[in-house]
């Protein structure tokens, strides 16, 4: 089971990274902006570190957008409702298992 989880995590990370690289290769303007930000903040005399994360808003926005757009796992983990609720005239009792469809949450069109 552990090996299955490990391989599952590798595949998701690899696929997300592949899509992010593919997106940036097809959008040279975005690639240039990321490059300019890295040159301005990091320069050419050192490697990027996790401490640089907050200083790279454009790169972070690009990574977040590529993860949102890629959406490799469209369903979330089921959760029980914590109270009785009504959504769009549908009554959902407390304790009902619900699964958020992430692709719907991530896209409004």
CSV table of C-alpha atoms in Angstrom, one decimal:
chain,number,residue,atom,x,y,z
A,1,UNK,CA,0.0,0.0,0.0
A,2,UNK,CA,2.8,2.5,0.9
A,3,UNK,CA,4.4,1.8,-2.5
A,4,UNK,CA,1.1,2.5,-4.2
A,5,UNK,CA,0.7,5.8,-2.4
A,6,UNK,CA,4.3,6.7,-3.2
A,7,UNK,CA,3.9,6.0,-6.9
A,8,UNK,CA,0.6,7.8,-7.0
A,9,UNK,CA,2.2,10.9,-5.6
A,10,UNK,CA,5.1,10.6,-8.1
A,11,UNK,CA,2.7,10.4,-11.0
A,12,UNK,CA,0.6,13.3,-9.9
A,13,UNK,CA,3.7,15.5,-9.3
A,14,UNK,CA,5.3,14.5,-12.6
A,15,UNK,CA,2.1,15.1,-14.6
A,16,UNK,CA,1.5,18.5,-13.0
A,17,UNK,CA,5.1,19.5,-13.6
A,18,UNK,CA,4.9,18.3,-17.2
A,19,UNK,CA,1.7,20.4,-17.8
A,20,UNK,CA,3.2,23.5,-16.1
A,21,UNK,CA,6.3,23.2,-18.4
A,22,UNK,CA,4.1,22.6,-21.4
A,23,UNK,CA,2.0,25.7,-20.7
A,24,UNK,CA,5.0,28.0,-20.2
A,25,UNK,CA,6.6,26.7,-23.4
A,26,UNK,CA,3.5,27.7,-25.4
A,27,UNK,CA,3.3,31.2,-23.8
A,28,UNK,CA,6.6,33.0,-24.3
A,29,UNK,CA,5.3,36.2,-22.7
A,30,UNK,CA,4.7,34.3,-19.4
A,31,UNK,CA,8.1,32.6,-19.8
A,32,UNK,CA,9.8,36.0,-20.2
A,33,UNK,CA,8.1,37.5,-17.2
A,34,UNK,CA,9.1,34.5,-15.0
A,35,UNK,CA,12.7,34.8,-16.3
A,36,UNK,CA,12.8,38.6,-15.6
A,37,UNK,CA,11.5,38.0,-12.1
A,38,UNK,CA,14.0,35.3,-11.4
A,39,UNK,CA,16.8,37.5,-12.8
A,40,UNK,CA,15.7,40.4,-10.7
A,41,UNK,CA,15.3,38.5,-7.4
A,42,UNK,CA,17.7,35.6,-7.6
A,43,UNK,CA,20.3,36.8,-10.1
A,44,UNK,CA,22.8,34.5,-11.6
A,45,UNK,CA,25.1,34.0,-8.7
A,46,UNK,CA,23.0,31.6,-6.6
A,47,UNK,CA,20.3,29.0,-6.7
A,48,UNK,CA,16.7,29.6,-5.8
A,49,UNK,CA,15.6,28.5,-2.3
A,50,UNK,CA,12.3,28.1,-0.5
A,51,UNK,CA,13.2,31.3,1.4
A,52,UNK,CA,12.7,33.1,-1.9
A,53,UNK,CA,9.1,32.0,-2.3
A,54,UNK,CA,7.4,35.2,-1.0
A,55,UNK,CA,9.7,37.3,-3.2
A,56,UNK,CA,8.5,35.7,-6.4
A,57,UNK,CA,4.8,36.6,-6.7
A,58,UNK,CA,4.6,36.1,-10.5
A,59,UNK,CA,6.2,32.7,-10.4
A,60,UNK,CA,3.9,31.7,-7.5
A,61,UNK,CA,0.9,32.9,-9.4
A,62,UNK,CA,2.0,30.9,-12.5
A,63,UNK,CA,2.4,27.7,-10.5
A,64,UNK,CA,-1.0,28.2,-8.8
A,65,UNK,CA,-2.7,28.8,-12.1
A,66,UNK,CA,-1.1,25.9,-13.8
A,67,UNK,CA,-2.2,23.6,-10.9
A,68,UNK,CA,-5.7,25.0,-11.1
A,69,UNK,CA,-5.9,24.6,-14.9
A,70,UNK,CA,-4.3,21.1,-15.0
A,71,UNK,CA,-6.6,19.7,-12.3
A,72,UNK,CA,-5.4,16.1,-12.6
A,73,UNK,CA,-7.6,14.8,-9.8
A,74,UNK,CA,-11.1,16.1,-10.4
A,75,UNK,CA,-12.8,14.7,-7.2
A,76,UNK,CA,-12.0,15.5,-3.6
A,77,UNK,CA,-12.1,13.2,-0.5
A,78,UNK,CA,-15.7,12.7,0.8
A,79,UNK,CA,-16.7,14.6,3.9
A,80,UNK,CA,-19.8,14.4,6.1
A,81,UNK,CA,-21.9,17.5,6.4
A,82,UNK,CA,-21.6,19.1,9.9
A,83,UNK,CA,-25.3,20.3,10.0
A,84,UNK,CA,-28.5,20.1,8.1
A,85,UNK,CA,-28.3,22.5,5.2
A,86,UNK,CA,-30.2,23.5,2.0
A,87,UNK,CA,-28.3,24.1,-1.3
A,88,UNK,CA,-30.4,25.3,-4.3
A,89,UNK,CA,-33.6,23.9,-2.8
A,90,UNK,CA,-32.0,20.5,-2.0
A,91,UNK,CA,-32.2,19.5,1.6
A,92,UNK,CA,-29.0,17.8,2.8
A,93,UNK,CA,-29.2,16.2,6.3
A,94,UNK,CA,-26.4,16.4,8.8
A,95,UNK,CA,-23.9,13.5,8.4
A,96,UNK,CA,-24.5,13.1,4.6
A,97,UNK,CA,-21.3,12.3,2.7
A,98,UNK,CA,-20.5,14.9,0.1
A,99,UNK,CA,-17.7,15.1,-2.4
A,100,UNK,CA,-16.7,18.4,-3.9
A,101,UNK,CA,-16.1,18.2,-7.6
A,102,UNK,CA,-12.9,20.2,-7.7
A,103,UNK,CA,-13.1,20.8,-11.5
A,104,UNK,CA,-16.3,22.8,-10.9
A,105,UNK,CA,-14.8,24.7,-8.0
A,106,UNK,CA,-11.7,25.6,-10.0
A,107,UNK,CA,-13.5,26.8,-13.1
A,108,UNK,CA,-16.5,29.1,-13.4
A,109,UNK,CA,-17.3,28.5,-17.1
